XYZ file of C-alpha atoms in Angstrom:
372
model
C 103.178 64.867 97.922
C 101.837 62.039 99.747
C 97.894 62.455 100.917
C 95.970 60.102 103.040
C 92.283 59.861 103.085
C 89.968 59.051 106.235
C 86.452 59.556 107.598
C 86.505 62.316 110.073
C 84.118 63.800 112.480
C 81.646 66.351 111.621
C 83.500 68.613 114.186
C 86.678 68.350 112.163
C 84.971 68.832 108.742
C 83.081 72.172 110.081
C 86.250 73.522 111.721
C 87.989 72.948 108.094
C 85.247 74.684 105.976
C 85.308 77.600 108.671
C 88.982 77.749 107.996
C 88.216 78.799 104.404
C 86.917 81.791 102.760
C 83.990 79.976 101.318
C 82.638 76.523 100.093
C 79.387 75.481 98.802
C 76.516 75.153 101.137
C 76.012 71.715 100.077
C 79.570 70.420 101.357
C 78.966 71.479 105.175
C 78.121 68.670 107.593
C 74.787 69.778 108.398
C 73.658 69.333 104.549
C 73.696 65.694 105.371
C 70.787 66.339 107.685
C 68.934 68.273 105.266
C 69.074 65.237 103.201
C 67.783 62.814 105.652
C 67.050 59.972 102.891
C 70.639 59.580 102.075
C 73.394 58.190 104.303
C 76.267 60.545 104.616
C 80.204 60.617 105.561
C 82.770 63.189 105.796
C 85.909 62.835 104.234
C 89.222 64.231 105.095
C 92.308 64.407 103.089
C 95.723 64.787 105.050
C 98.935 65.843 104.036
C 102.502 64.169 105.154
C 102.468 66.258 108.310
C 99.066 65.354 109.020
C 97.222 68.255 108.560
C 93.716 68.513 107.158
C 93.932 70.009 103.638
C 90.600 68.817 102.159
C 86.854 67.945 103.081
C 84.273 66.312 101.334
C 80.512 65.335 102.291
C 79.505 62.090 100.724
C 75.543 61.209 100.353
C 74.974 57.586 99.410
C 71.876 56.378 98.193
C 71.163 52.921 98.011
C 69.576 51.065 94.963
C 66.217 49.267 95.318
C 66.910 45.790 96.629
C 70.560 45.601 96.806
C 73.265 46.579 98.958
C 74.688 49.231 96.600
C 74.947 52.846 96.380
C 75.438 55.923 94.287
C 78.035 58.079 96.184
C 77.325 61.813 95.382
C 79.406 64.568 96.526
C 77.170 67.747 95.401
C 79.580 70.727 94.403
C 82.503 68.949 96.005
C 84.803 67.685 97.147
C 86.442 70.755 98.878
C 90.161 69.856 97.677
C 92.980 71.824 95.772
C 91.261 71.119 92.082
C 94.263 73.119 90.630
C 96.686 70.561 92.207
C 99.113 69.280 89.474
C 98.881 65.562 90.989
C 94.957 65.181 91.126
C 94.969 61.824 90.544
C 96.712 61.589 94.250
C 93.442 63.459 95.440
C 90.662 61.561 93.531
C 92.119 57.785 93.574
C 92.255 57.171 97.290
C 88.614 58.725 97.369
C 87.546 56.181 94.434
C 89.401 53.355 96.561
C 87.343 54.255 99.678
C 84.094 54.580 98.123
C 84.263 51.424 96.398
C 84.774 49.917 99.761
C 81.664 51.777 101.179
C 79.620 49.719 98.386
C 79.365 52.472 95.916
C 78.943 51.287 92.508
C 79.266 54.660 91.033
C 80.584 58.107 91.821
C 79.130 61.450 91.213
C 80.653 64.893 92.006
C 80.479 68.452 91.153
C 84.097 70.315 91.035
C 83.557 73.730 92.071
C 85.492 74.985 89.305
C 84.453 77.993 87.129
C 85.360 77.698 83.360
C 84.036 80.849 81.950
C 82.247 84.108 82.792
C 80.095 86.402 80.644
C 79.580 89.860 82.088
C 75.794 91.610 81.491
C 76.999 93.705 78.356
C 77.872 90.466 76.698
C 74.817 88.446 77.705
C 72.536 91.642 76.580
C 74.557 91.675 73.226
C 73.585 88.010 72.852
C 70.159 88.136 73.589
C 69.704 90.934 71.062
C 71.502 89.003 68.295
C 68.926 86.837 66.504
C 71.818 84.263 65.708
C 72.481 83.624 69.108
C 70.528 80.827 71.025
C 72.587 79.923 73.768
C 75.252 81.274 76.225
C 77.956 79.300 74.878
C 77.364 80.869 71.552
C 78.579 84.203 73.066
C 82.052 84.755 73.545
C 83.242 84.563 77.233
C 84.428 87.737 78.825
C 86.634 85.780 81.173
C 87.904 82.292 80.703
C 89.726 79.826 83.224
C 92.267 77.972 81.639
C 93.335 76.096 84.253
C 89.775 74.844 84.060
C 90.314 73.103 81.019
C 93.114 71.143 82.359
C 91.308 69.946 85.166
C 88.492 68.644 82.633
C 91.467 66.853 80.764
C 92.622 65.220 83.639
C 89.411 64.115 85.021
C 88.797 62.457 81.515
C 92.121 61.123 81.407
C 91.481 59.388 85.041
C 88.428 57.687 83.427
C 85.464 60.301 84.771
C 82.722 61.090 82.347
C 80.923 64.277 81.983
C 77.433 64.434 82.963
C 75.222 63.287 79.891
C 73.979 66.664 78.395
C 77.252 68.692 78.766
C 75.206 70.688 81.157
C 72.416 72.690 79.313
C 70.640 74.225 81.980
C 68.480 72.235 84.787
C 68.933 68.667 83.341
C 71.904 68.155 85.639
C 71.672 67.516 89.451
C 73.012 71.115 90.198
C 72.626 74.069 87.752
C 75.741 74.151 85.752
C 75.219 77.602 84.579
C 74.625 80.512 87.579
C 74.630 84.149 87.884
C 76.537 85.816 90.271
C 76.973 89.164 91.483
C 80.654 90.174 92.604
C 80.880 92.095 95.694
C 84.371 92.100 96.570
C 86.430 95.280 96.197
C 83.069 97.328 95.023
C 81.191 99.744 97.164
C 77.606 99.379 97.285
C 77.075 102.346 95.279
C 78.653 100.577 92.357
C 76.816 97.589 92.845
C 73.792 99.699 92.580
C 75.044 101.514 89.492
C 75.522 98.136 87.859
C 71.892 97.399 88.114
C 70.189 97.984 84.609
C 67.455 101.049 84.163
C 64.606 98.758 84.698
C 66.095 97.240 88.025
C 66.725 100.690 89.354
C 63.427 102.198 88.264
C 61.863 99.136 89.750
C 63.703 99.363 93.279
C 62.576 102.946 93.223
C 59.036 102.119 92.523
C 58.946 99.414 95.338
C 60.304 102.057 97.631
C 57.513 104.825 96.491
C 54.807 102.414 96.995
C 55.820 101.446 100.577
C 57.160 97.943 100.309
C 59.285 96.972 103.145
C 61.599 93.987 103.238
C 61.865 92.155 106.496
C 63.840 88.981 107.976
C 61.285 85.963 108.718
C 61.702 83.364 111.690
C 61.360 79.727 111.636
C 57.488 80.065 112.736
C 56.956 82.119 109.414
C 57.979 79.118 107.255
C 54.177 78.500 106.737
C 53.851 81.507 105.128
C 56.691 81.271 102.987
C 55.183 77.642 101.757
C 51.846 79.377 100.983
C 53.530 81.720 98.655
C 55.865 79.327 97.679
C 52.949 76.823 96.246
C 51.457 79.792 94.471
C 54.827 80.079 92.533
C 54.938 76.525 91.803
C 51.280 76.273 90.574
C 51.956 79.464 88.349
C 55.401 78.287 87.011
C 54.342 74.682 86.679
C 57.108 73.099 88.928
C 56.513 70.632 92.006
C 57.067 72.258 95.228
C 59.227 70.851 97.895
C 57.091 70.306 101.261
C 57.310 72.473 103.906
C 59.003 69.583 106.029
C 61.966 69.925 103.617
C 62.261 73.703 104.522
C 61.908 73.125 108.107
C 64.531 70.573 108.670
C 66.762 72.822 106.359
C 66.431 75.832 108.698
C 66.789 73.470 111.651
C 69.906 71.548 110.479
C 71.693 74.667 108.927
C 71.156 76.931 111.698
C 72.200 74.581 114.112
C 75.325 74.470 112.686
C 75.627 77.939 112.516
C 73.156 80.502 113.559
C 73.446 82.709 110.441
C 73.699 79.699 107.763
C 70.183 80.374 106.628
C 67.778 83.206 106.433
C 64.242 84.016 105.315
C 62.995 87.062 103.753
C 59.669 88.613 103.086
C 58.651 91.681 100.767
C 55.690 93.242 102.312
C 53.345 95.740 101.150
C 50.478 97.447 102.978
C 50.881 94.634 105.666
C 50.569 91.658 103.475
C 53.063 89.482 102.126
C 53.924 89.317 98.441
C 57.446 88.007 97.976
C 59.526 85.754 100.238
C 63.189 84.310 99.624
C 65.413 82.130 101.336
C 69.127 82.954 101.566
C 72.182 80.632 102.437
C 75.473 81.801 103.681
C 78.736 79.999 104.084
C 82.042 82.250 104.652
C 82.086 84.866 101.857
C 79.563 83.307 99.578
C 75.992 84.267 99.685
C 73.134 82.388 98.008
C 69.777 83.391 97.288
C 68.208 79.938 97.218
C 64.491 79.857 96.830
C 61.997 82.597 95.856
C 58.263 82.976 96.042
C 56.031 85.685 94.833
C 51.906 86.246 95.234
C 50.169 86.366 91.624
C 48.946 89.795 92.619
C 50.580 93.323 93.752
C 53.477 92.493 91.276
C 53.132 96.507 89.812
C 54.842 97.030 93.214
C 58.082 95.259 92.344
C 58.438 93.313 95.270
C 61.064 90.695 94.252
C 63.349 93.767 93.268
C 62.901 95.242 96.741
C 63.878 91.891 98.398
C 66.876 91.174 96.200
C 68.498 94.755 96.926
C 67.917 94.287 100.708
C 69.261 90.485 100.395
C 72.264 92.223 98.120
C 73.068 94.825 100.851
C 72.523 92.392 103.925
C 75.116 90.224 102.001
C 77.663 93.104 101.717
C 77.283 93.904 105.450
C 78.128 90.494 105.909
C 81.419 91.029 104.094
C 80.501 88.365 101.348
C 82.597 88.444 98.040
C 79.623 87.068 95.881
C 75.767 87.304 95.827
C 75.007 84.437 93.933
C 71.569 84.239 92.303
C 71.908 80.269 91.571
C 70.852 78.495 88.538
C 70.035 80.038 85.083
C 69.494 77.866 81.505
C 71.760 78.794 78.991
C 68.961 79.466 76.863
C 68.965 83.211 75.142
C 65.817 82.497 73.149
C 63.258 84.712 74.173
C 60.374 82.143 73.389
C 62.223 79.518 75.841
C 60.093 79.187 79.034
C 63.350 79.543 81.149
C 64.373 82.579 79.460
C 62.609 85.282 82.019
C 64.799 83.681 84.736
C 68.199 84.956 82.807
C 66.299 88.398 81.987
C 65.638 88.879 85.710
C 69.099 88.041 87.072
C 71.037 89.750 84.299
C 69.345 93.038 85.268
C 71.549 93.008 88.572
C 74.707 93.612 86.289
C 76.325 90.573 87.556
C 78.017 87.877 85.797
C 76.692 84.483 84.047
C 79.228 81.672 85.334
C 79.611 78.350 84.142
C 80.902 75.412 86.122
C 82.772 72.026 84.899
C 79.420 70.393 85.802
C 78.909 66.747 87.036
C 81.186 64.041 86.502
C 80.548 60.518 86.938
C 82.778 57.365 87.746
C 81.321 54.116 87.357
C 82.916 51.490 89.798
C 80.852 48.876 88.317
C 80.352 49.419 84.583
C 77.279 47.361 84.365
C 75.393 48.322 87.475
C 76.206 52.173 86.297
C 74.748 51.587 82.837
C 71.512 49.644 84.428
C 71.069 52.853 86.733
C 71.341 55.464 84.267
C 68.680 53.466 82.205
C 66.370 53.364 85.467
C 66.969 57.118 86.245
C 65.975 57.862 82.581
C 63.004 56.252 82.777
C 61.677 58.154 85.952
């Protein structure tokens, strides 16, 4: 199969993404505008008939003081990863990126290698010998994903440093997803654990209402998000980031990004952002106040978002990253505990892979990043 690769227009790129059942929100052309501090390029793969058969959003970050770049394809490129001739897809990409001044390439193949259903995770949590998700037998394994990993290694790609334990990767290697395809909403609700069902009922009884917010309410979102950041000890993104995200994504597709608020007695007590690309819907950022937690606004909001995703015809509702720690003393354990209550599945991606085009510079850059 002969493939050619060249730069494509944003219009071509978007049309290709729209022709697919789904793709990562980090591979739509507008994501380049969200990441305004990076230079960007849309790449297209064409078959022998001149038809566009793959696309990739590349973000270039310049190294301080030199005209060299880290080329990054977050959760991409969007190609046929199971193709028997994977090198025919990736070699022209590496050649092109080198010509563009890249000294190293980082990509995140959107390939899931294992899944664990809620029951398996719950059993793992209850077993004192189990400390990590990978110690639990997977409910589903994708053998072709192991072939992809083998091919990448043979081509000289290197798997991200920590082998993907949680958040050290640029993108989370482990995510939590609620499958919606071929299920009724009643099935989804039945899949929730008792605590979730009880909390949804509690919120309803207390009169919590969930509403969609607008661009003008992003400052209210930011207020709740900064409260959350302080409580959970992470550095919040500035409001400008969310404003840019809203404008860029919704200019590309008016239904790409949504904002939700959970209100109690007229007061916003929880908020979340949602992203939509085809049949894949993500809960991307969440926030909540320090008080009124007893009325369970977060459960009510997730249930509303799930129902909205279902109404949009989504095949998967993605709660994004989890750590792979099943240790109750781990500070990230609460996250998996909250998400597992939805009765969905934990999924492990292949993780991020690097290709050093200039080994010396790649090593120096790695050391520079490690010191930051």
